[in-house]
Amino acid sequence: FDLFNIISKYIEINNGVKVAIVGGYVRDLLITKIHKRKFLKTLDIDIVTEGSAIGLAKFIKKNISKVELCLIKEFEIYNTVELNINDLKVDIASARKEIYQAPGFNPIIKDSTIKEDLKRRDFSINAIAFEVSKKKIYDFFEGISHIERRELHLLHGKSIEDDPSRLLRCARYASRL
């Protein structure tokens, strides 16, 4: 199936709504290209839209072909959707800003832009986005240069306090770099 073309069609039908592929898929492609490493099999793709995550997921499911299985799980509290397409997991989120009332608590969610959504992420290497309609990479936090230098940088001082599980991800990303 061609996820990219389905998303492009969705953008066109929805008056140019912004949709970006973000996070690990983009990071791993860049690590592969920059460090000439073999690309790991894609297990998941993260997508952010400034529109409705649920609307995009339903459009993908309706327009997808030649797949054995396509399941949708909606998570209204975070305005996210998980699509399982054969062996691929596609997480779709409406762009959001997170406000933490206390360390380790679930955040309060507010609608936002893709740029604001990238600010809430853990490391600069996971805050790189590929906007589908413009075919453009957004790297507001020097994630590409950090990949080149094999460095990990937190996006903000409260990153670990907001989500302590980021310490575990740090070890995993360090092994890839």
XYZ file of N, CA and C in Angstrom:
531
model
N 0.839 -1.186 0.000
C 0.000 0.000 0.000
C 0.877 1.240 0.000
N 0.329 2.365 -0.430
C 1.105 3.585 -0.515
C 0.564 4.633 0.448
N 1.036 4.594 1.667
C 0.583 5.487 2.716
C 0.806 6.947 2.348
N 1.953 7.235 1.754
C 2.301 8.609 1.389
C 1.262 9.196 0.431
N 0.860 8.438 -0.586
C -0.134 8.938 -1.547
C -1.512 9.103 -0.914
N -1.869 8.200 -0.020
C -3.162 8.319 0.671
C -3.178 9.588 1.523
N -2.091 9.849 2.241
C -2.003 11.063 3.062
C -2.050 12.303 2.177
N -1.345 12.273 1.044
C -1.359 13.412 0.118
C -2.772 13.701 -0.386
N -3.508 12.651 -0.676
C -4.897 12.796 -1.123
C -5.750 13.411 -0.005
N -5.545 12.956 1.224
C -6.269 13.501 2.378
C -5.999 14.999 2.527
N -4.739 15.399 2.397
C -4.355 16.815 2.514
C -5.079 17.637 1.457
N -5.085 17.135 0.243
C -5.733 17.839 -0.865
C -7.233 18.009 -0.610
N -7.891 16.959 -0.182
C -9.336 16.991 0.081
C -9.670 17.901 1.262
N -8.739 18.037 2.212
C -8.977 18.811 3.428
C -8.270 20.169 3.419
N -8.281 20.803 2.251
C -7.795 22.181 2.099
C -6.382 22.416 2.621
N -5.494 21.477 2.357
C -4.084 21.664 2.702
C -3.754 21.519 4.171
N -4.587 20.805 4.919
C -4.273 20.576 6.337
C -2.846 20.036 6.439
N -2.110 20.486 7.444
C -0.724 20.046 7.598
C -0.661 18.658 8.223
N 0.151 17.806 7.593
C 0.394 16.454 8.089
C 1.893 16.204 7.968
N 2.492 15.667 9.021
C 3.930 15.396 9.002
C 4.226 14.012 9.561
N 5.235 13.384 8.988
C 5.788 12.148 9.545
C 6.880 12.605 10.505
N 6.850 12.089 11.719
C 7.743 12.587 12.768
C 8.420 11.426 13.497
N 9.384 11.790 14.317
C 9.938 10.829 15.260
C 10.857 9.782 14.676
N 10.694 8.558 15.183
C 11.628 7.467 14.939
C 11.842 7.094 13.493
N 10.801 7.105 12.679
C 10.959 6.735 11.273
C 11.899 7.713 10.572
N 11.667 9.004 10.790
C 12.514 10.042 10.186
C 13.929 9.938 10.744
N 14.034 9.783 12.060
C 15.347 9.656 12.718
C 16.143 8.487 12.150
N 15.505 7.326 12.041
C 16.214 6.138 11.559
C 16.624 6.258 10.099
N 15.791 6.891 9.271
C 16.192 7.143 7.875
C 17.425 8.038 7.817
N 17.448 9.065 8.660
C 18.598 9.976 8.675
C 19.855 9.288 9.198
N 19.723 8.477 10.243
C 20.883 7.725 10.758
C 21.431 6.819 9.661
N 20.538 6.165 8.939
C 20.940 5.277 7.843
C 21.702 6.043 6.768
N 21.144 7.187 6.373
C 21.771 7.986 5.306
C 23.100 8.595 5.761
N 23.107 9.205 6.930
C 24.292 9.920 7.402
C 25.428 8.975 7.770
N 25.109 7.884 8.448
C 26.152 6.981 8.944
C 26.293 5.714 8.113
N 25.603 5.687 6.968
C 25.698 4.559 6.026
C 25.465 3.226 6.734
N 24.431 3.205 7.580
C 24.083 1.983 8.303
C 22.872 1.344 7.648
N 22.759 0.070 7.834
C 21.606 -0.653 7.307
C 20.353 -0.181 8.037
N 19.311 0.100 7.270
C 18.056 0.576 7.854
C 17.317 -0.585 8.494
N 16.918 -0.387 9.725
C 16.132 -1.392 10.422
C 14.749 -1.480 9.787
N 14.159 -2.642 9.821
C 12.814 -2.801 9.283
C 11.863 -1.870 10.034
N 11.068 -1.143 9.294
C 10.122 -0.221 9.898
C 9.018 -0.995 10.601
N 8.891 -0.743 11.884
C 7.840 -1.379 12.670
C 6.707 -0.407 12.984
N 7.060 0.883 13.016
C 6.027 1.874 13.289
C 6.369 3.210 12.648
N 5.315 3.960 12.368
C 5.429 5.297 11.798
C 4.559 6.218 12.645
N 5.112 7.364 13.011
C 4.361 8.365 13.771
C 4.000 9.517 12.841
N 2.728 9.900 12.892
C 2.215 10.975 12.047
C 1.543 11.999 12.945
N 1.765 13.283 12.658
C 1.100 14.365 13.379
C 0.350 15.204 12.354
N -0.868 15.580 12.713
C -1.656 16.447 11.844
C -2.188 17.633 12.641
N -2.318 18.754 11.970
C -2.953 19.902 12.601
C -4.470 19.798 12.467
N -4.926 18.685 11.944
C -6.353 18.398 11.830
C -6.734 17.276 12.777
N -7.725 16.526 12.382
C -8.251 15.447 13.211
C -7.486 14.142 12.983
N -6.884 13.623 14.042
C -6.185 12.332 13.951
C -7.174 11.229 13.576
N -8.352 11.284 14.167
C -9.364 10.266 13.896
C -9.830 10.359 12.442
N -10.037 11.566 11.949
C -10.440 11.749 10.553
C -9.406 11.210 9.585
N -8.128 11.471 9.857
C -7.053 10.976 8.995
C -6.989 9.448 9.041
N -7.103 8.878 10.226
C -7.043 7.417 10.360
C -8.178 6.744 9.602
N -9.374 7.276 9.723
C -10.523 6.696 9.026
C -10.364 6.828 7.512
N -9.784 7.930 7.061
C -9.543 8.118 5.626
C -8.531 7.091 5.119
N -7.462 6.876 5.880
C -6.456 5.883 5.491
C -7.105 4.505 5.403
N -7.868 4.139 6.443
C -8.501 2.811 6.454
C -9.442 2.641 5.265
N -10.198 3.674 4.944
C -11.165 3.613 3.840
C -10.457 3.494 2.484
N -9.292 4.098 2.341
C -8.616 4.173 1.046
C -7.461 3.195 0.877
N -7.190 2.428 1.891
C -6.085 1.479 1.819
C -6.531 0.241 1.045
N -5.615 -0.328 0.316
C -5.954 -1.549 -0.422
C -4.792 -2.529 -0.329
N -5.071 -3.744 -0.686
C -4.067 -4.810 -0.707
C -3.408 -5.039 0.656
N -4.214 -4.978 1.701
C -3.718 -5.328 3.027
C -4.648 -6.375 3.632
N -4.086 -7.200 4.472
C -4.884 -8.249 5.104
C -5.648 -7.729 6.310
N -5.051 -6.798 7.036
C -5.625 -6.370 8.294
C -5.414 -4.879 8.480
N -6.455 -4.177 8.870
C -6.338 -2.760 9.217
C -7.281 -2.486 10.380
N -6.717 -2.337 11.568
C -7.486 -2.086 12.782
C -7.219 -0.678 13.291
N -8.230 -0.075 13.886
C -8.090 1.265 14.460
C -8.400 1.198 15.957
N -7.503 1.805 16.756
C -7.763 1.994 18.188
C -7.697 3.498 18.449
N -8.766 4.052 19.007
C -8.813 5.483 19.304
C -8.506 5.724 20.777
N -7.728 6.780 21.048
C -7.398 7.182 22.412
C -7.787 8.656 22.553
N -9.036 8.884 22.933
C -9.590 10.237 22.947
C -8.870 11.175 23.907
N -8.387 10.660 25.042
C -7.753 11.524 26.038
C -6.570 12.297 25.450
N -5.824 11.665 24.539
C -4.672 12.329 23.918
C -4.940 12.730 22.473
N -6.149 12.471 21.988
C -6.516 12.776 20.605
C -5.562 12.067 19.644
N -5.367 10.768 19.900
C -4.484 9.952 19.066
C -5.217 8.711 18.585
N -4.654 8.112 17.543
C -5.213 6.899 16.966
C -4.056 5.978 16.625
N -4.252 4.687 16.863
C -3.278 3.684 16.441
C -3.918 2.843 15.350
N -3.267 2.811 14.207
C -3.692 1.945 13.102
C -2.734 0.777 13.048
N -3.251 -0.408 12.941
C -2.409 -1.576 12.712
C -2.718 -2.078 11.314
N -1.726 -1.933 10.438
C -1.885 -2.321 9.036
C -0.912 -3.462 8.780
N -1.468 -4.683 8.671
C -0.632 -5.885 8.607
C 0.333 -5.866 9.783
N 1.652 -5.795 9.537
C 2.630 -5.800 10.627
C 3.154 -4.409 10.976
N 2.551 -3.374 10.405
C 3.011 -2.000 10.620
C 2.057 -1.278 11.569
N 2.642 -0.613 12.570
C 1.848 0.205 13.482
C 2.010 1.661 13.065
N 0.887 2.336 12.842
C 0.891 3.749 12.472
C 0.185 4.517 13.583
N 0.938 5.361 14.286
C 0.360 6.203 15.326
C 0.092 7.574 14.734
N -1.149 8.020 14.858
C -1.538 9.323 14.326
C -2.010 10.169 15.496
N -1.473 11.390 15.581
C -1.850 12.291 16.668
C -2.224 13.647 16.099
N -3.209 14.264 16.707
C -3.464 15.666 16.410
C -2.373 16.453 17.121
N -1.818 17.453 16.454
C -0.745 18.252 17.044
C -1.219 18.799 18.386
N -0.334 18.688 19.376
C -0.747 19.094 20.719
C 0.394 19.710 21.514
N -0.012 20.427 22.511
C 0.890 20.974 23.516
C 0.528 20.267 24.807
N 1.514 19.902 25.606
C 1.271 19.201 26.860
C 1.687 20.079 28.030
N 0.827 20.123 29.041
C 1.129 20.871 30.258
C 1.079 19.879 31.420
N 2.210 19.745 32.126
C 2.298 18.805 33.245
C 2.041 19.560 34.557
N 1.028 19.117 35.306
C 0.708 19.748 36.584
C 1.717 19.367 37.654
N 2.270 18.162 37.535
C 3.271 17.686 38.492
C 4.116 16.620 37.799
N 5.359 16.421 38.249
C 6.221 15.420 37.624
C 5.575 14.037 37.583
N 5.633 13.408 36.424
C 5.127 12.056 36.263
C 3.624 11.954 36.074
N 2.879 13.049 36.224
C 1.431 13.026 36.012
C 1.139 13.013 34.519
N -0.053 12.535 34.162
C -0.481 12.651 32.771
C -0.674 14.127 32.449
N -0.286 14.539 31.251
C -0.373 15.956 30.906
C -1.797 16.393 30.548
N -2.014 17.696 30.654
C -3.216 18.329 30.112
C -2.898 18.626 28.654
N -3.821 18.292 27.756
C -3.589 18.397 26.315
C -4.322 19.597 25.733
N -3.629 20.352 24.884
C -4.241 21.462 24.152
C -3.857 21.337 22.684
N -4.808 21.612 21.769
C -4.515 21.585 20.336
C -3.412 22.580 20.020
N -2.613 22.265 19.018
C -1.461 23.089 18.719
C -1.054 22.941 17.259
N 0.161 23.386 16.966
C 0.738 23.264 15.629
C 1.771 22.142 15.629
N 2.198 21.747 14.441
C 3.244 20.720 14.348
C 4.522 21.204 15.029
N 4.878 22.466 14.830
C 6.095 22.996 15.466
C 5.994 22.910 16.988
N 4.858 23.296 17.550
C 4.657 23.201 19.001
C 4.685 21.745 19.460
N 4.112 20.855 18.644
C 4.100 19.432 18.975
C 5.532 18.892 19.064
N 6.381 19.328 18.170
C 7.774 18.865 18.192
C 8.495 19.311 19.461
N 8.137 20.472 19.996
C 8.775 20.998 21.210
C 8.539 20.116 22.426
N 7.454 19.348 22.439
C 7.105 18.545 23.615
C 7.841 17.212 23.637
N 8.558 16.891 22.587
C 9.202 15.579 22.471
C 10.420 15.483 23.368
N 11.005 14.291 23.421
C 12.088 14.044 24.363
C 13.440 14.583 23.902
N 13.936 14.093 22.766
C 15.273 14.419 22.289
C 15.196 15.121 20.938
N 16.213 15.910 20.650
C 16.238 16.643 19.375
C 16.169 15.695 18.177
N 16.733 14.488 18.299
C 16.730 13.551 17.166
C 15.344 12.975 16.901
N 14.426 13.149 17.851
C 13.043 12.696 17.673
C 12.102 13.850 17.360
N 12.649 15.043 17.236
C 11.842 16.231 16.974
C 12.088 16.742 15.555
N 12.323 15.819 14.649
C 12.511 16.139 13.235
C 11.243 15.675 12.520
N 10.733 16.525 11.640
C 9.484 16.194 10.943
C 9.651 16.330 9.442
N 8.902 15.496 8.718
C 8.823 15.603 7.266
C 7.391 15.977 6.925
N 7.184 17.243 6.510
C 5.833 17.673 6.150
C 5.507 17.134 4.765
N 4.434 16.373 4.691
C 4.099 15.624 3.482
C 3.791 16.523 2.300
N 2.945 17.547 2.466
C 2.527 18.352 1.306
C 3.672 19.176 0.723
N 4.541 19.693 1.580
C 5.660 20.518 1.097
C 6.906 19.695 0.799
N 6.863 18.404 1.183
C 8.033 17.527 1.025
C 9.279 18.208 1.611
N 9.108 18.685 2.832
C 10.146 19.475 3.487
C 10.425 18.926 4.880
N 11.707 18.916 5.251
C 12.102 18.490 6.598
C 12.170 19.708 7.504
N 11.563 19.574 8.698
C 11.649 20.601 9.725
C 12.545 20.077 10.838
N 13.570 20.848 11.148
C 14.525 20.483 12.189
C 14.811 21.739 13.012
N 13.898 22.082 13.895
C 13.993 23.313 14.674
C 14.993 23.215 15.819
N 15.437 22.008 16.164
C 16.248 21.807 17.369
C 17.600 21.146 17.084
N 18.073 21.249 15.840
C 19.388 20.746 15.430
C 19.525 19.232 15.548
N 18.439 18.514 15.426
C 18.477 17.058 15.520
C 19.366 16.413 14.478
N 19.368 16.953 13.256
C 20.204 16.369 12.196
C 21.680 16.532 12.533
N 22.067 17.711 13.014
C 23.486 17.882 13.378
C 23.844 17.005 14.578
N 22.895 16.758 15.469
C 23.165 15.861 16.601
C 23.320 14.415 16.124
N 22.551 14.020 15.116
C 22.732 12.691 14.518
C 24.117 12.615 13.880
N 24.503 13.652 13.153
C 25.829 13.669 12.507
C 26.940 13.511 13.532
N 26.791 14.171 14.687
C 27.823 14.131 15.729
C 27.618 12.994 16.728
N 26.567 12.174 16.488
C 26.255 11.044 17.367
C 26.020 11.494 18.810
N 25.206 12.536 18.965
C 24.922 13.103 20.274
C 23.419 13.024 20.575
N 23.108 12.952 21.855
C 21.721 13.036 22.322
C 21.558 14.315 23.122
N 20.527 15.076 22.783
C 20.229 16.313 23.498
C 18.758 16.333 23.887
N 18.486 16.533 25.168
C 17.113 16.726 25.615
C 16.603 18.052 25.068
N 15.313 18.125 24.826
C 14.751 19.361 24.284
C 14.556 20.441 25.330
N 14.335 20.037 26.580
C 14.148 21.047 27.623
C 14.530 20.468 28.975
N 14.767 21.334 29.921
C 15.266 20.944 31.237
C 14.339 20.065 32.049
N 13.041 20.121 31.791
C 12.089 19.310 32.561
C 11.707 18.028 31.844
N 12.399 17.682 30.789
C 12.042 16.529 29.968
C 11.981 15.231 30.780
N 13.003 14.949 31.550
C 13.045 13.717 32.348
C 12.037 13.795 33.498
N 11.927 14.975 34.092
C 10.968 15.163 35.186
C 9.534 14.938 34.691
N 9.223 15.453 33.497
C 7.880 15.279 32.928
C 7.578 13.811 32.644
N 8.588 13.084 32.148
C 8.384 11.682 31.768
C 9.652 10.881 32.058
N 9.755 10.294 33.250
C 10.960 9.560 33.638
C 11.322 8.389 32.714
N 10.358 7.850 31.950
C 10.675 6.747 31.037
C 11.631 7.185 29.929
N 11.825 8.482 29.788
C 12.760 8.980 28.778
C 14.195 8.552 29.076
N 14.499 8.248 30.318
C 15.835 7.727 30.661
C 16.086 6.398 29.963
N 15.081 5.545 29.917
C 15.220 4.249 29.245
C 15.390 4.432 27.738
N 14.638 5.356 27.173
C 14.776 5.619 25.727
C 16.157 6.172 25.408
N 16.712 6.924 26.331
C 18.056 7.485 26.132
C 19.065 6.366 25.872
N 19.014 5.299 26.644
C 19.941 4.178 26.466
C 19.730 3.514 25.101
N 18.481 3.372 24.705
C 18.176 2.733 23.417
C 18.697 3.576 22.247
N 18.471 4.889 22.313
C 18.915 5.771 21.228
C 20.438 5.856 21.193
N 21.061 5.845 22.342
C 22.528 5.903 22.400
C 23.130 4.703 21.676
N 22.503 3.547 21.791
C 23.030 2.359 21.110
C 22.890 2.476 19.586
N 21.870 3.168 19.115
C 21.695 3.355 17.663
C 22.692 4.349 17.088
N 23.072 5.332 17.898
C 24.005 6.348 17.417
C 25.445 5.874 17.578
